[in-house]
PDB file of C-alpha atoms and ligand atoms in Angstrom:
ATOM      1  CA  UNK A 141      79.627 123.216  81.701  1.00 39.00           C
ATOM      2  CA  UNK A 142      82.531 124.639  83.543  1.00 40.00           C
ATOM      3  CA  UNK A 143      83.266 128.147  83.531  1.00 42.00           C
ATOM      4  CA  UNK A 144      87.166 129.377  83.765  1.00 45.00           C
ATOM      5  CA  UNK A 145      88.806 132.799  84.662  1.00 42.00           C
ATOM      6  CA  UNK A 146      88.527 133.278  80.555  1.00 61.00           C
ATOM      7  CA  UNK A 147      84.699 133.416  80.863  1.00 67.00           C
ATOM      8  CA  UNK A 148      82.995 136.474  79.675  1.00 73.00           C
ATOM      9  CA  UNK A 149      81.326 139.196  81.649  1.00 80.00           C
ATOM     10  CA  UNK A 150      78.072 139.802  81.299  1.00 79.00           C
ATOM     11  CA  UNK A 151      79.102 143.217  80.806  1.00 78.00           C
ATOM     12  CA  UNK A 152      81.332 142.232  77.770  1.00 81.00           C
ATOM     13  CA  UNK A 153      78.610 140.208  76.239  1.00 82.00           C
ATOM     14  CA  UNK A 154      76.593 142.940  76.281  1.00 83.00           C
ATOM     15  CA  UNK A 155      78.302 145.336  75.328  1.00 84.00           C
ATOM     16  CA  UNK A 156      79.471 143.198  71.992  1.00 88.00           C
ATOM     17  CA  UNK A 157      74.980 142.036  71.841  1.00 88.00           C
ATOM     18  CA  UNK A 158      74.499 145.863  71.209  1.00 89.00           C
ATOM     19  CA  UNK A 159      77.289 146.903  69.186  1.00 89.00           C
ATOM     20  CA  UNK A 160      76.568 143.992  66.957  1.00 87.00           C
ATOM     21  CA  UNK A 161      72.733 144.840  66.952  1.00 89.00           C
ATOM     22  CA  UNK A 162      73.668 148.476  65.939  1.00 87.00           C
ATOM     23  CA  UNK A 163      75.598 147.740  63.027  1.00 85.00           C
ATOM     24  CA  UNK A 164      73.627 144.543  61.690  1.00 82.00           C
ATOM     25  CA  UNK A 165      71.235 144.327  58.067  1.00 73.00           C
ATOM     26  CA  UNK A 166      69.005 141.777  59.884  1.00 70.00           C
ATOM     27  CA  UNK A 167      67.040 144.164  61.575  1.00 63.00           C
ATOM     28  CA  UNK A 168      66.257 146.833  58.905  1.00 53.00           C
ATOM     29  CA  UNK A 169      62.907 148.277  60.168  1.00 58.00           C
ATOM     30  CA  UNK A 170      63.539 151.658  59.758  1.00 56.00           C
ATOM     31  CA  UNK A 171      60.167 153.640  58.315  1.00 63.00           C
ATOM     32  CA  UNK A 172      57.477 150.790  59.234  1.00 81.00           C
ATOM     33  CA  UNK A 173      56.062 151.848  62.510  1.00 89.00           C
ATOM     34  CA  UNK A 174      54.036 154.099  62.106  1.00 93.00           C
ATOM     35  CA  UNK A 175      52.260 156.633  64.757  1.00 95.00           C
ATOM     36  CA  UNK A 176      48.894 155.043  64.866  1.00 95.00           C
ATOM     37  CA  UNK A 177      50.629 151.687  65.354  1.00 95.00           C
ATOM     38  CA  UNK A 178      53.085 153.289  68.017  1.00 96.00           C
ATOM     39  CA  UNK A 179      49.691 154.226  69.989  1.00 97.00           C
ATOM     40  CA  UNK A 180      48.079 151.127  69.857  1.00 98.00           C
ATOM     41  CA  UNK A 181      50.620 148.893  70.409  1.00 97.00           C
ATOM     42  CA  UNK A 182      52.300 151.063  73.288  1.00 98.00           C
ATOM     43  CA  UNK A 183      49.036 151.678  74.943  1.00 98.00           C
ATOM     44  CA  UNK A 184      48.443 147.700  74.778  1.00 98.00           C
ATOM     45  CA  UNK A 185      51.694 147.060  76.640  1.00 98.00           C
ATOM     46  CA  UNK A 186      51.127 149.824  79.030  1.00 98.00           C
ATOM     47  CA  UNK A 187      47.560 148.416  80.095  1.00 98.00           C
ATOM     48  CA  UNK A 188      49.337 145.432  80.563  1.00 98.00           C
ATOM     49  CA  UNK A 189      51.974 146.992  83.480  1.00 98.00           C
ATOM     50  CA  UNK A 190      49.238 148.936  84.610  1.00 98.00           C
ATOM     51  CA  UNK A 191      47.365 145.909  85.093  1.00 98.00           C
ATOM     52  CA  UNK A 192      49.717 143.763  86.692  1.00 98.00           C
ATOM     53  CA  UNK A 193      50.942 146.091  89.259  1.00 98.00           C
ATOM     54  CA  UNK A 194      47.012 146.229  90.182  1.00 98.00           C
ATOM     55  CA  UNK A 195      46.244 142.413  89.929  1.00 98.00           C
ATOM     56  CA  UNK A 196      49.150 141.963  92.127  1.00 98.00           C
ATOM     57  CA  UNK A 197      49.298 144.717  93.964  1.00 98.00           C
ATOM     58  CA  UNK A 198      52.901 145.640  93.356  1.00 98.00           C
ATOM     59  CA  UNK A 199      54.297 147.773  96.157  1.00 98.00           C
ATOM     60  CA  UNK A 200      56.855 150.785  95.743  1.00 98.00           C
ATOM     61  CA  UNK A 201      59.500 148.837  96.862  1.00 98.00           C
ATOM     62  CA  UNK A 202      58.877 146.794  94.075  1.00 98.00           C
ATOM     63  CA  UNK A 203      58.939 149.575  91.879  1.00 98.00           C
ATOM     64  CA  UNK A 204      61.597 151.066  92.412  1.00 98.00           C
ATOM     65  CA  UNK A 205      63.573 147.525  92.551  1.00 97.00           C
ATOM     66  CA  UNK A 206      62.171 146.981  88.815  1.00 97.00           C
ATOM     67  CA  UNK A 207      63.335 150.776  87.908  1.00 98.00           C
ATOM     68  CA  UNK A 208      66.954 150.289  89.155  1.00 98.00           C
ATOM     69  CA  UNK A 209      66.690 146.707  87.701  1.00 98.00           C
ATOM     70  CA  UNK A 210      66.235 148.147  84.062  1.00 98.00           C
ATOM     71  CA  UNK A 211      68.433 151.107  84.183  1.00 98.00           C
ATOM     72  CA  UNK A 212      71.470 148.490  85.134  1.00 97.00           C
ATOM     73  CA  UNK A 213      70.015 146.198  82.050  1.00 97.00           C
ATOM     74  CA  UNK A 214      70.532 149.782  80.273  1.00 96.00           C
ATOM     75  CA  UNK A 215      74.218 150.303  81.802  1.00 96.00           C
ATOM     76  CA  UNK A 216      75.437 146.759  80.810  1.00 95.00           C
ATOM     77  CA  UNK A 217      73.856 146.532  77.651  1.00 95.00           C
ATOM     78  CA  UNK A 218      71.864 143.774  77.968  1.00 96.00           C
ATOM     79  CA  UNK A 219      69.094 144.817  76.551  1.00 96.00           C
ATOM     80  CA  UNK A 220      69.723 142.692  73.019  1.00 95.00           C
ATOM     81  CA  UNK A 221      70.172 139.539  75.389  1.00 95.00           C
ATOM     82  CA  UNK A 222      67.048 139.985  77.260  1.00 97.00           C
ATOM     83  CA  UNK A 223      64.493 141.118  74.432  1.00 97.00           C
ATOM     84  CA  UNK A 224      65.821 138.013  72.696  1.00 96.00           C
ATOM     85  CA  UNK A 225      65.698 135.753  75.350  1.00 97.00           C
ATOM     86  CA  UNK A 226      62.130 136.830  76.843  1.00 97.00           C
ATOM     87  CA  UNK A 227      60.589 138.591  73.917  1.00 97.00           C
ATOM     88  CA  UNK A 228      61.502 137.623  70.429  1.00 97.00           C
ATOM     89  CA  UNK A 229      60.433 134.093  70.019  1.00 97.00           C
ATOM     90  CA  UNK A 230      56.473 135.578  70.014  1.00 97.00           C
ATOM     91  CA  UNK A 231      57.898 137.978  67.513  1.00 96.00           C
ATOM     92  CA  UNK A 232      59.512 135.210  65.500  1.00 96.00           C
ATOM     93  CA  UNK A 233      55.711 132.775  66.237  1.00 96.00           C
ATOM     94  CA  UNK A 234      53.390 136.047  64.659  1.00 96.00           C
ATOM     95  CA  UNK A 235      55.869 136.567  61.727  1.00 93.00           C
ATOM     96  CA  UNK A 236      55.924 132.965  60.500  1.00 92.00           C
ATOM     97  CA  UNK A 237      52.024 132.711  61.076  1.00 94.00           C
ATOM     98  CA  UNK A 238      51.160 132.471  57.063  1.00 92.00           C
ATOM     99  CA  UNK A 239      54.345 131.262  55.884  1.00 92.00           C
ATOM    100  CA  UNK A 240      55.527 127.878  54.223  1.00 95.00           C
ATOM    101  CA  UNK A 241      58.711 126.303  53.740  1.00 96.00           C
ATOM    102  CA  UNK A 242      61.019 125.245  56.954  1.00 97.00           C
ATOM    103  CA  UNK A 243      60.333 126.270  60.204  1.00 97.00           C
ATOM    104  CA  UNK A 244      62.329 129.368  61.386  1.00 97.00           C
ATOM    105  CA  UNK A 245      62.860 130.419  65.065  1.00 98.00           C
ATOM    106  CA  UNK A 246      64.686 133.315  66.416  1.00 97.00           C
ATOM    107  CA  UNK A 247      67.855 135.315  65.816  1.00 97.00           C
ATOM    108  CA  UNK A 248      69.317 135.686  68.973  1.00 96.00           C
ATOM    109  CA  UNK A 249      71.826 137.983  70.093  1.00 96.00           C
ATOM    110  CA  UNK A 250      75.203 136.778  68.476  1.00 96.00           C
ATOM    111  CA  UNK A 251      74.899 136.735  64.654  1.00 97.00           C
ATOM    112  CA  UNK A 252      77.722 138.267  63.049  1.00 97.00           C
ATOM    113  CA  UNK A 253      77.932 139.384  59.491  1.00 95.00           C
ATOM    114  CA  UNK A 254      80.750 139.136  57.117  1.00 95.00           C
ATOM    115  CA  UNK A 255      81.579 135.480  57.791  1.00 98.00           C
ATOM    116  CA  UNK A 256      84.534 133.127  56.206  1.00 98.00           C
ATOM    117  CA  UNK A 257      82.187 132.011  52.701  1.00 98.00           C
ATOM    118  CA  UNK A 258      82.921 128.324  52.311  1.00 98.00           C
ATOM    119  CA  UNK A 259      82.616 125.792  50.135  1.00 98.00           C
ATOM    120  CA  UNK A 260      79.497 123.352  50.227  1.00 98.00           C
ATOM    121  CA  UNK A 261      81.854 120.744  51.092  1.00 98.00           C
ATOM    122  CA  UNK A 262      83.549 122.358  54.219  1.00 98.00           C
ATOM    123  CA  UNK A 263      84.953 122.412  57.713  1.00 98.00           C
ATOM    124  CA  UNK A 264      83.724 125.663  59.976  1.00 98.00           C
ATOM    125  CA  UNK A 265      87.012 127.502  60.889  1.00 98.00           C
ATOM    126  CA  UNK A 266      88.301 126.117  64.633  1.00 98.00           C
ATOM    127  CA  UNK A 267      90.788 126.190  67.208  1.00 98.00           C
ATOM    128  CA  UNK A 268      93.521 123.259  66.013  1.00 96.00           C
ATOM    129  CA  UNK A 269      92.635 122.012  69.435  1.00 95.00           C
ATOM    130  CA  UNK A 270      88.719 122.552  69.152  1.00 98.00           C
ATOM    131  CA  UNK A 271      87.521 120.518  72.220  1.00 97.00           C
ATOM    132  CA  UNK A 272      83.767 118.844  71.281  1.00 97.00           C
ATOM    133  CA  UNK A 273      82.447 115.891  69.194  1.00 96.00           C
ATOM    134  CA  UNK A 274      82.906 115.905  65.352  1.00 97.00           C
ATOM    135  CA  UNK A 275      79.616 116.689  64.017  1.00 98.00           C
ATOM    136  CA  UNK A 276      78.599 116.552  60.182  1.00 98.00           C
ATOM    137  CA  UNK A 277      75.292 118.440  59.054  1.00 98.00           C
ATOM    138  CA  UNK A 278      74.476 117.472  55.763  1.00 98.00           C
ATOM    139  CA  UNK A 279      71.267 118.214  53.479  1.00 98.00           C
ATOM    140  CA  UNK A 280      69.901 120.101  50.421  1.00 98.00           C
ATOM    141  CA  UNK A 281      68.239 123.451  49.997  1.00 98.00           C
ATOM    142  CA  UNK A 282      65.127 123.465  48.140  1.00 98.00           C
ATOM    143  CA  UNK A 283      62.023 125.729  47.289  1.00 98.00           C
ATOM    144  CA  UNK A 284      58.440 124.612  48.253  1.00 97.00           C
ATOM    145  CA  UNK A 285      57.957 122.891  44.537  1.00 97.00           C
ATOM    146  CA  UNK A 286      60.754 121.035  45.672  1.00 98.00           C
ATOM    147  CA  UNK A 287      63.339 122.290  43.027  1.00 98.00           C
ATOM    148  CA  UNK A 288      67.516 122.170  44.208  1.00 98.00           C
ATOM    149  CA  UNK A 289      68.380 125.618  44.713  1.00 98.00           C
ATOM    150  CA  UNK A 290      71.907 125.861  43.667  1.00 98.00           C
ATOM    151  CA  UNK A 291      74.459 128.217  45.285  1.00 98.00           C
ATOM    152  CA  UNK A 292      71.708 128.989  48.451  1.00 98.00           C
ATOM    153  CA  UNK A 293      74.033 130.276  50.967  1.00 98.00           C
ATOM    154  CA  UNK A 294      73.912 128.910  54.641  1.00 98.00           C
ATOM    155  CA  UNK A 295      74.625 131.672  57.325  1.00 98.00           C
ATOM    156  CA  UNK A 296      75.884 129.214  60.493  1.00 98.00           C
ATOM    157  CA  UNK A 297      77.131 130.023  63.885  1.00 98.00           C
ATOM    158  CA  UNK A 298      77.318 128.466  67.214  1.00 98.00           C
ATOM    159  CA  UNK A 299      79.059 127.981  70.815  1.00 98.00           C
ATOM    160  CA  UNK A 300      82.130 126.113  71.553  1.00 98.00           C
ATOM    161  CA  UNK A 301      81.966 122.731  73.518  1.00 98.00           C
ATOM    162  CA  UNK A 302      81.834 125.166  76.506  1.00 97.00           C
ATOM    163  CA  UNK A 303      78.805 127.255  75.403  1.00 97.00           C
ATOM    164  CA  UNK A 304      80.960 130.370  74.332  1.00 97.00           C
ATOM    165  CA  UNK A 305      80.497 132.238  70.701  1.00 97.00           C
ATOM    166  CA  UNK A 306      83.260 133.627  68.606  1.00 98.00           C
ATOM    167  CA  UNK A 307      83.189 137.587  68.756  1.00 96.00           C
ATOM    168  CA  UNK A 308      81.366 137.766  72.424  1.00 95.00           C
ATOM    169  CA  UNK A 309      83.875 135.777  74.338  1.00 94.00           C
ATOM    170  CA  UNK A 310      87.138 136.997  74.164  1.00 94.00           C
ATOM    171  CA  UNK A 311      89.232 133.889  74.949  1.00 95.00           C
ATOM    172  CA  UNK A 312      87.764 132.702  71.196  1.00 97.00           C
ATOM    173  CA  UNK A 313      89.161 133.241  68.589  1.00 97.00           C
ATOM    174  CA  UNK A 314      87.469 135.875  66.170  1.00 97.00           C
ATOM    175  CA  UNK A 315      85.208 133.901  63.450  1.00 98.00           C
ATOM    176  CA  UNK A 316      85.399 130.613  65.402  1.00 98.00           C
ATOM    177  CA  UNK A 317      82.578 128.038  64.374  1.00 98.00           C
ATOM    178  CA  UNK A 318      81.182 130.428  61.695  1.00 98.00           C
ATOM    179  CA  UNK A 319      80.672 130.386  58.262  1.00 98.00           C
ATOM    180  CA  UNK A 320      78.683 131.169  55.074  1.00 98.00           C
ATOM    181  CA  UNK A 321      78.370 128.146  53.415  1.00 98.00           C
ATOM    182  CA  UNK A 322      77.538 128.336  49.596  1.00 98.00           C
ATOM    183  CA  UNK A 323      75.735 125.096  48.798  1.00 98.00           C
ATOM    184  CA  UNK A 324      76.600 123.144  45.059  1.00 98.00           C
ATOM    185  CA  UNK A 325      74.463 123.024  41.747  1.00 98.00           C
ATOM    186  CA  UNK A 326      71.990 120.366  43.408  1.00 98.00           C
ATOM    187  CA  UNK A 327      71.735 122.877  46.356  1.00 98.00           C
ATOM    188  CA  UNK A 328      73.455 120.514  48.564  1.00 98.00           C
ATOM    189  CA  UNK A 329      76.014 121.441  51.567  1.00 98.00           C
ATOM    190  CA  UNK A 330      78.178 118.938  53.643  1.00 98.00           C
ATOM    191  CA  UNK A 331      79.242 121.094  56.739  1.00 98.00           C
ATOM    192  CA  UNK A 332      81.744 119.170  59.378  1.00 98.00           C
ATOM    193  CA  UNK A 333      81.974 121.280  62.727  1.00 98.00           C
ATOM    194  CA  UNK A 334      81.928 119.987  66.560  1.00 98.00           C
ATOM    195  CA  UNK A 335      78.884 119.373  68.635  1.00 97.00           C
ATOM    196  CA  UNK A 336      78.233 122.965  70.457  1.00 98.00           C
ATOM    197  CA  UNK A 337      77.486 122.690  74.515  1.00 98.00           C
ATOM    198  CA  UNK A 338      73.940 124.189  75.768  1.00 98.00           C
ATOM    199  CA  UNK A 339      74.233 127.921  76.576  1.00 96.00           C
ATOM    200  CA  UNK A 340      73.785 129.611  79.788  1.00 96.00           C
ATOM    201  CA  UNK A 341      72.659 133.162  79.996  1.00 94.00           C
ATOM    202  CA  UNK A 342      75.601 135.060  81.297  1.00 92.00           C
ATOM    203  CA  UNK A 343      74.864 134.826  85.195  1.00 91.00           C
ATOM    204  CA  UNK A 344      76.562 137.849  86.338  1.00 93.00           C
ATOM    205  CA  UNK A 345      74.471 140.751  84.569  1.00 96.00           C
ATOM    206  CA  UNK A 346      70.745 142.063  85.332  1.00 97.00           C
ATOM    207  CA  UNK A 347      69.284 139.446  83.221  1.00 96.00           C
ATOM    208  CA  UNK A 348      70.975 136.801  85.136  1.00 96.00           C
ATOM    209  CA  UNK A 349      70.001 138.443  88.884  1.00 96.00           C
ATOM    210  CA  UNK A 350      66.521 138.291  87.507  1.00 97.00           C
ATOM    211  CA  UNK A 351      66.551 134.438  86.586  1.00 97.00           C
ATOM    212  CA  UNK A 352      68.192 134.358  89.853  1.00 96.00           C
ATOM    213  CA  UNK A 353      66.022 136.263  91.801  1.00 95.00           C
ATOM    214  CA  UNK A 354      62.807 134.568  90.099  1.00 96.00           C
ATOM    215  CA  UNK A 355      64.579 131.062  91.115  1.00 96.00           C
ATOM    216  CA  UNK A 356      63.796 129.964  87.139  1.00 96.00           C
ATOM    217  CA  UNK A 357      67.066 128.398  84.869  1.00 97.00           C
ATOM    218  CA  UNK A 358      69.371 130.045  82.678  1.00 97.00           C
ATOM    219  CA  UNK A 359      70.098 127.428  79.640  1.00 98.00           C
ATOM    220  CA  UNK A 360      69.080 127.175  76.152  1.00 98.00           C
ATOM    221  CA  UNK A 361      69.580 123.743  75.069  1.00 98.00           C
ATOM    222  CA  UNK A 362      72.537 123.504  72.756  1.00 98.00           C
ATOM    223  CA  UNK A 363      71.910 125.142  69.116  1.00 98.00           C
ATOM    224  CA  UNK A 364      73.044 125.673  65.770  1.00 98.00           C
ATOM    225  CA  UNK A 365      72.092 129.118  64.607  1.00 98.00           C
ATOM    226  CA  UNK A 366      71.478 129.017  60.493  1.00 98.00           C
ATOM    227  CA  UNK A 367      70.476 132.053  58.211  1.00 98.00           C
ATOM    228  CA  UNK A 368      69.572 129.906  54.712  1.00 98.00           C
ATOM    229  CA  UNK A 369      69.259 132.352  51.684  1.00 98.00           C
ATOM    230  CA  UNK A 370      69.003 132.048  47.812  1.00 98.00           C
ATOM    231  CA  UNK A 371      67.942 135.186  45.713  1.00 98.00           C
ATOM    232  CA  UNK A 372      64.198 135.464  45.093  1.00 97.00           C
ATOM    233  CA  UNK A 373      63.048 133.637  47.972  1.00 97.00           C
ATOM    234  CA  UNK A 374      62.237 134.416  51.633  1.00 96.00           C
ATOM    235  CA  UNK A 375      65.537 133.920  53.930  1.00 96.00           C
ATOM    236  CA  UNK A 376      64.860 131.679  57.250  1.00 97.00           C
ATOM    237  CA  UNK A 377      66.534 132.111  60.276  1.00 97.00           C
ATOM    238  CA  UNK A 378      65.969 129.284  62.325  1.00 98.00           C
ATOM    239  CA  UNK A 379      68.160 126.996  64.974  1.00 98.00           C
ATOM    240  CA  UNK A 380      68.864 122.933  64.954  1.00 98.00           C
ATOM    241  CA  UNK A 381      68.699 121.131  68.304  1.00 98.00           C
ATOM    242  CA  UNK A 382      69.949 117.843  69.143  1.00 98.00           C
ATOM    243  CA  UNK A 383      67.499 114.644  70.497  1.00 97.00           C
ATOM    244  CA  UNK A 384      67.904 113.584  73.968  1.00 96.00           C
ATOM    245  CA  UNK A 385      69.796 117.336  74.898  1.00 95.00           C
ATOM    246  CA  UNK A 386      69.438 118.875  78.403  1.00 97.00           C
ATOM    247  CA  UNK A 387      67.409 121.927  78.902  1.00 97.00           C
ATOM    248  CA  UNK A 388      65.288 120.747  75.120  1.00 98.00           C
ATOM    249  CA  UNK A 389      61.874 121.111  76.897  1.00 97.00           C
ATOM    250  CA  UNK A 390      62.539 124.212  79.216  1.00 97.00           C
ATOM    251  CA  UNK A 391      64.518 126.580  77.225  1.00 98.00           C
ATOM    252  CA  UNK A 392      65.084 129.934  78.913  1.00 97.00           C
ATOM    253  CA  UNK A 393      64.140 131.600  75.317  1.00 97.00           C
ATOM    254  CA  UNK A 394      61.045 129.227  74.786  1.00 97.00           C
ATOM    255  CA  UNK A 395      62.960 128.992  70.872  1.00 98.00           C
ATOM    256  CA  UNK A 396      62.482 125.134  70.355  1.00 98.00           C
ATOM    257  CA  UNK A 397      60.445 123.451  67.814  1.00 97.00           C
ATOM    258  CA  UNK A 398      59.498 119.739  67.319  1.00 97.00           C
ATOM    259  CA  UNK A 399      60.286 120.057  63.544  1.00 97.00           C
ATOM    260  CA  UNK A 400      64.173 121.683  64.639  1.00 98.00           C
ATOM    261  CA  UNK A 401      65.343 118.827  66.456  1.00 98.00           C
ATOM    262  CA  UNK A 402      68.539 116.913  64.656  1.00 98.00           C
ATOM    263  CA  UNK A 403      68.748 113.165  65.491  1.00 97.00           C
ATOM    264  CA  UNK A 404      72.177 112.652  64.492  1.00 98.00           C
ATOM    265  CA  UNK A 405      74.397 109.138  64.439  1.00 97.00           C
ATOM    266  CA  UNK A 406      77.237 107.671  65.432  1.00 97.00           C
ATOM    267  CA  UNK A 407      79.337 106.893  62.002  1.00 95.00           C
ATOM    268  CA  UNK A 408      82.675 104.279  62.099  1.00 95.00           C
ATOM    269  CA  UNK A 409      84.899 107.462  62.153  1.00 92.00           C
ATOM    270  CA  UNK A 410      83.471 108.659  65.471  1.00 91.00           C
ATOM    271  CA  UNK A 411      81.737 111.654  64.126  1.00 95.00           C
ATOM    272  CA  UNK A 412      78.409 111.687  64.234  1.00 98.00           C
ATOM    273  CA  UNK A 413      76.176 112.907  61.206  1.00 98.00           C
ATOM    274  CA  UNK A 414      72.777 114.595  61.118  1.00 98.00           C
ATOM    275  CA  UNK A 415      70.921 115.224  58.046  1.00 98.00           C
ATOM    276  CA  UNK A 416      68.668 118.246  57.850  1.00 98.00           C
ATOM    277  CA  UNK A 417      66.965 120.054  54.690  1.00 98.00           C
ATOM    278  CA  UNK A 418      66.013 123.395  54.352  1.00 98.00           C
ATOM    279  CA  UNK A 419      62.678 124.849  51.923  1.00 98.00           C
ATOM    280  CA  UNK A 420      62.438 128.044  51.037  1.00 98.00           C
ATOM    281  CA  UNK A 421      59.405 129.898  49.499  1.00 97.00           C
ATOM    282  CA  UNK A 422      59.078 132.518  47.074  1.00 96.00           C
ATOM    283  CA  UNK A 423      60.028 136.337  48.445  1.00 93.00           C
TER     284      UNK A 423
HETATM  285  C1  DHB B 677      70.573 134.422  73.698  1.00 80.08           C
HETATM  286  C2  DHB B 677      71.661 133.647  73.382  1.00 80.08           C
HETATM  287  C3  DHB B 677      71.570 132.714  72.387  1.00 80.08           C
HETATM  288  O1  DHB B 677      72.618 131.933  72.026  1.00 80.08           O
HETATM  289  C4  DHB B 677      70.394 132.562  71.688  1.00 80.08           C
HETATM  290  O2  DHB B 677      70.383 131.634  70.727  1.00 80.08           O
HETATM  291  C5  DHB B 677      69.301 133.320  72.011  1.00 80.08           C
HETATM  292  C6  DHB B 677      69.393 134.254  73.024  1.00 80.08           C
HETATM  293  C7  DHB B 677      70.692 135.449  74.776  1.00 80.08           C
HETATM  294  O3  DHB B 677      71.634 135.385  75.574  1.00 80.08           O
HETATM  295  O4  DHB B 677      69.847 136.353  74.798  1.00 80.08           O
HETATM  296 FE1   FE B 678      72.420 130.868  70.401  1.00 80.08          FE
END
């Protein structure tokens, strides 16, 4: 990937990560932690530092490098980029421990709400000069009996052929490769789009310094985001990745699964055409 002078700052990423945390429904919590919880889980983590600095014998140096390291993660609002880059896929791993239907993996920093709603037949909105391979994803939305759920909505978003998202990059256009797509009576959805590029972790903000600093990668290998829902039934948030694509087997936000891998192939019109399909459980 190339950047330009239109990248992003880190800063400006950031900045959009927490606004768009602060004003989104996928993270209503509010009123299920309680104190005794608080305690034990706090203490837990604490233990953990404690230990650590004591294993390994962290100096003050150290300390006070980590300390002006997380007020400047603070400052530049990265925290939504690092807690879902380092944090949530465990999250995502305990949630999904007792739960059927299609694998699910995290949210990431960059969902948006309020997206174009399409039709199950559809093209994601793009630049008339959207650089990237035509890519069709194609499948049908189902419950765990295996019945067509008709009208299940599909929540997708993703980077540009350069790695960049709609509404945290400002040289893209607002609601750029996203869409709700409503599938049809047989719960089926034909979605043409281009083939996103992997993602870097914006290089120039704390998070990057620390990938930097700890001499480890910044990529996630390239990923469609997807949010399927149908009333009644448990909504999955989960990501596709593509066979053969860099960074598959060391992503930065350990988010891959086996099951979430797309194979998709060549057709005579040069796209190329992956099928996937999605099962839902009962809420
Ligand atoms: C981050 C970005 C992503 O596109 C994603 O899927 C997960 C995490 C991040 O920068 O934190
Ligand atoms: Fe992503």
């Amino acid at each position: 990937m190339s950047t330009t002078e239109e990248s992003p700052t880190a800063a400006q990423a950031g900045a959009s990560a927490t606004r768009a945390f602060r004003t989104s429904r996928q993270h209503r919590t509010a009123g299920e932690v309680t104190p005794e919880r608080v305690s034990t889980v706090v203490t837990a983590l604490l233990d953990g530092v404690h230990r650590t600095i004591r294993t390994h014998q962290v100096t003050y140096p150290e300390y006070v490098a980590a300390k002006r390291w997380l007020i400047e993660v603070g400052e530049s609002g990265e925290w939504p980029l690092l807690l879902d880059v380092f944090v949530e896929h465990e999250v995502e791993e305990v949630s999904a421990q007792h739960q059927q239907g299609s694998k699910g993996s995290i949210l990431g920093p960059y969902h948006l709400p309020g997206a174009v709603r399409l039709p199950s037949v559809c093209t994601l909105p793009m630049r008339a000069d959207e650089p990237g391979t035509p890519l069709v994803l194609a499948g049908q939305v189902r419950d765990t009996t295996g019945k067509a759920l008709p009208g299940a909505e599909l929540d997708i978003w993703h980077a540009d052929d350069a790695g960049y998202y709609s509404g945290f990059a400002p040289h893209v256009p607002d609601g750029n490769l996203r869409g709700v797509v409503v599938a049809d009576d047989d719960g089926r959805f034909e979605i043409s789009t281009i083939q996103p590029a992997p993602y870097q972790i914006p290089t120039d903000g704390p998070t990057g310094t620390l990938i930097e600093r700890a001499g480890w990668h910044p990529w996630r290998p390239a990923h469609l985001h997807l949010i399927v829902r149908s009333p009644g039934y448990r909504p999955i948030t989960t990501q596709l990745y593509f066979t053969g694509g860099d960074w598959l087997d060391s992503d930065v936000a350990k988010a891959t699964k086996p099951e979430l891998v797309l194979d998709p192939r060549p057709q005579p019109d040069g796209r190329r055409r992956a099928e996937y399909d999605f099962v839902l459980e009962p809420a």
